Amino acid sequence: MTDANSLKTTPFNPFDYMETQQEINDFLRECLDDDDPSVFVSALGHLVKKHGMSDVAEATGLSRESLYKTFNGKTQPKWSTIFKVSNAIGIHLGVA
């Protein structure tokens, strides 16, 4: 029997289980459609982690610390940051 105190877990990232860009796009679209904007911000944060915080920081010109603060769930990021990060990871937001 495993002791509950010795059980090790890792943070869940939904993007670890998506195989195609279409799956990623569909998931992000559903998150964006949610009434709570933090759902999309959280999803984008998971995708940034999947791409690598250091790589996204370099591509956007933002610091890693700034990115962590943006996606920690405690702040409301600026639109310019969301736009910059989205473009850096190949997600182009548009109006349909």
PDB file of C-alpha atoms in Angstrom:
ATOM      1  CA  MET A   1       0.000   0.000   0.000  1.00  0.00           C
ATOM      2  CA  THR A   2       1.331   3.447  -0.927  1.00  0.00           C
ATOM      3  CA  ASP A   3       1.604   6.053   1.776  1.00  0.00           C
ATOM      4  CA  ALA A   4      -0.352   9.175   0.732  1.00  0.00           C
ATOM      5  CA  ASN A   5       2.512  11.373   1.913  1.00  0.00           C
ATOM      6  CA  SER A   6       4.945   9.674  -0.439  1.00  0.00           C
ATOM      7  CA  LEU A   7       2.702   9.969  -3.507  1.00  0.00           C
ATOM      8  CA  LYS A   8       4.240  12.296  -6.062  1.00  0.00           C
ATOM      9  CA  THR A   9       2.175  14.154  -8.614  1.00  0.00           C
ATOM     10  CA  THR A  10       2.997  16.497 -11.448  1.00  0.00           C
ATOM     11  CA  PRO A  11       1.015  19.545 -12.559  1.00  0.00           C
ATOM     12  CA  PHE A  12      -1.663  18.740 -15.120  1.00  0.00           C
ATOM     13  CA  ASN A  13      -1.246  20.360 -18.517  1.00  0.00           C
ATOM     14  CA  PRO A  14      -4.077  19.605 -20.963  1.00  0.00           C
ATOM     15  CA  PHE A  15      -1.793  20.325 -23.908  1.00  0.00           C
ATOM     16  CA  ASP A  16       0.288  17.269 -23.027  1.00  0.00           C
ATOM     17  CA  TYR A  17      -2.630  15.199 -24.326  1.00  0.00           C
ATOM     18  CA  MET A  18      -3.336  17.041 -27.576  1.00  0.00           C
ATOM     19  CA  GLU A  19      -1.764  15.751 -30.746  1.00  0.00           C
ATOM     20  CA  THR A  20      -2.828  18.194 -33.440  1.00  0.00           C
ATOM     21  CA  GLN A  21      -2.949  21.940 -33.891  1.00  0.00           C
ATOM     22  CA  GLN A  22      -6.674  21.578 -34.575  1.00  0.00           C
ATOM     23  CA  GLU A  23      -7.206  20.056 -31.106  1.00  0.00           C
ATOM     24  CA  ILE A  24      -5.273  22.945 -29.575  1.00  0.00           C
ATOM     25  CA  ASN A  25      -7.251  25.525 -31.555  1.00  0.00           C
ATOM     26  CA  ASP A  26     -10.586  23.930 -30.627  1.00  0.00           C
ATOM     27  CA  PHE A  27      -9.661  23.814 -26.948  1.00  0.00           C
ATOM     28  CA  LEU A  28      -8.539  27.459 -26.924  1.00  0.00           C
ATOM     29  CA  ARG A  29     -11.705  28.506 -28.778  1.00  0.00           C
ATOM     30  CA  GLU A  30     -13.854  26.781 -26.138  1.00  0.00           C
ATOM     31  CA  CYS A  31     -11.880  28.505 -23.395  1.00  0.00           C
ATOM     32  CA  LEU A  32     -12.256  31.868 -25.115  1.00  0.00           C
ATOM     33  CA  ASP A  33     -16.028  31.316 -25.387  1.00  0.00           C
ATOM     34  CA  ASP A  34     -16.298  30.885 -21.618  1.00  0.00           C
ATOM     35  CA  ASP A  35     -17.910  33.763 -19.729  1.00  0.00           C
ATOM     36  CA  ASP A  36     -14.894  33.905 -17.419  1.00  0.00           C
ATOM     37  CA  PRO A  37     -11.862  35.413 -19.206  1.00  0.00           C
ATOM     38  CA  SER A  38      -9.509  33.757 -16.718  1.00  0.00           C
ATOM     39  CA  VAL A  39     -10.343  30.391 -18.320  1.00  0.00           C
ATOM     40  CA  PHE A  40      -8.654  31.479 -21.552  1.00  0.00           C
ATOM     41  CA  VAL A  41      -5.752  33.113 -19.719  1.00  0.00           C
ATOM     42  CA  SER A  42      -5.188  29.914 -17.750  1.00  0.00           C
ATOM     43  CA  ALA A  43      -5.286  27.797 -20.912  1.00  0.00           C
ATOM     44  CA  LEU A  44      -2.853  30.140 -22.640  1.00  0.00           C
ATOM     45  CA  GLY A  45      -0.562  29.876 -19.615  1.00  0.00           C
ATOM     46  CA  HIS A  46      -0.549  26.083 -19.905  1.00  0.00           C
ATOM     47  CA  LEU A  47       0.308  26.375 -23.592  1.00  0.00           C
ATOM     48  CA  VAL A  48       3.134  28.800 -22.811  1.00  0.00           C
ATOM     49  CA  LYS A  49       4.533  26.296 -20.305  1.00  0.00           C
ATOM     50  CA  LYS A  50       4.311  23.591 -22.973  1.00  0.00           C
ATOM     51  CA  HIS A  51       6.338  25.796 -25.347  1.00  0.00           C
ATOM     52  CA  GLY A  52       8.801  26.710 -22.595  1.00  0.00           C
ATOM     53  CA  MET A  53       8.724  29.887 -20.541  1.00  0.00           C
ATOM     54  CA  SER A  54      12.292  30.829 -21.466  1.00  0.00           C
ATOM     55  CA  ASP A  55      11.653  30.464 -25.199  1.00  0.00           C
ATOM     56  CA  VAL A  56       8.420  32.483 -25.039  1.00  0.00           C
ATOM     57  CA  ALA A  57      10.087  35.134 -22.891  1.00  0.00           C
ATOM     58  CA  GLU A  58      12.843  35.500 -25.468  1.00  0.00           C
ATOM     59  CA  ALA A  59      10.384  35.623 -28.381  1.00  0.00           C
ATOM     60  CA  THR A  60       8.230  38.287 -26.712  1.00  0.00           C
ATOM     61  CA  GLY A  61      10.932  40.372 -25.082  1.00  0.00           C
ATOM     62  CA  LEU A  62       9.274  39.823 -21.699  1.00  0.00           C
ATOM     63  CA  SER A  63      11.068  38.410 -18.693  1.00  0.00           C
ATOM     64  CA  ARG A  64      10.323  34.906 -17.441  1.00  0.00           C
ATOM     65  CA  GLU A  65       9.253  36.417 -14.142  1.00  0.00           C
ATOM     66  CA  SER A  66       6.772  38.659 -15.933  1.00  0.00           C
ATOM     67  CA  LEU A  67       5.319  35.663 -17.786  1.00  0.00           C
ATOM     68  CA  TYR A  68       4.957  33.666 -14.579  1.00  0.00           C
ATOM     69  CA  LYS A  69       3.134  36.607 -12.977  1.00  0.00           C
ATOM     70  CA  THR A  70       0.930  36.974 -16.057  1.00  0.00           C
ATOM     71  CA  PHE A  71      -0.252  33.378 -15.831  1.00  0.00           C
ATOM     72  CA  ASN A  72      -0.289  32.789 -12.068  1.00  0.00           C
ATOM     73  CA  GLY A  73      -4.061  33.294 -11.846  1.00  0.00           C
ATOM     74  CA  LYS A  74      -3.730  36.227  -9.462  1.00  0.00           C
ATOM     75  CA  THR A  75      -3.569  39.060 -11.989  1.00  0.00           C
ATOM     76  CA  GLN A  76      -5.474  40.226 -15.017  1.00  0.00           C
ATOM     77  CA  PRO A  77      -2.926  40.508 -17.821  1.00  0.00           C
ATOM     78  CA  LYS A  78      -2.928  43.369 -20.272  1.00  0.00           C
ATOM     79  CA  TRP A  79      -4.321  42.706 -23.730  1.00  0.00           C
ATOM     80  CA  SER A  80      -0.965  43.688 -25.244  1.00  0.00           C
ATOM     81  CA  THR A  81       0.719  40.900 -23.252  1.00  0.00           C
ATOM     82  CA  ILE A  82      -1.870  38.297 -24.286  1.00  0.00           C
ATOM     83  CA  PHE A  83      -1.549  39.386 -27.915  1.00  0.00           C
ATOM     84  CA  LYS A  84       2.262  39.316 -27.841  1.00  0.00           C
ATOM     85  CA  VAL A  85       2.384  35.887 -26.174  1.00  0.00           C
ATOM     86  CA  SER A  86      -0.250  34.424 -28.499  1.00  0.00           C
ATOM     87  CA  ASN A  87       1.659  35.510 -31.570  1.00  0.00           C
ATOM     88  CA  ALA A  88       4.940  34.201 -30.150  1.00  0.00           C
ATOM     89  CA  ILE A  89       3.520  30.695 -29.780  1.00  0.00           C
ATOM     90  CA  GLY A  90       1.766  30.690 -33.139  1.00  0.00           C
ATOM     91  CA  ILE A  91      -1.767  31.351 -31.966  1.00  0.00           C
ATOM     92  CA  HIS A  92      -3.288  34.123 -34.045  1.00  0.00           C
ATOM     93  CA  LEU A  93      -6.416  35.530 -32.505  1.00  0.00           C
ATOM     94  CA  GLY A  94      -9.011  36.751 -34.940  1.00  0.00           C
ATOM     95  CA  VAL A  95     -12.625  37.722 -35.303  1.00  0.00           C
ATOM     96  CA  ALA A  96     -14.872  35.324 -37.151  1.00  0.00           C
TER      97      ALA A  96
END
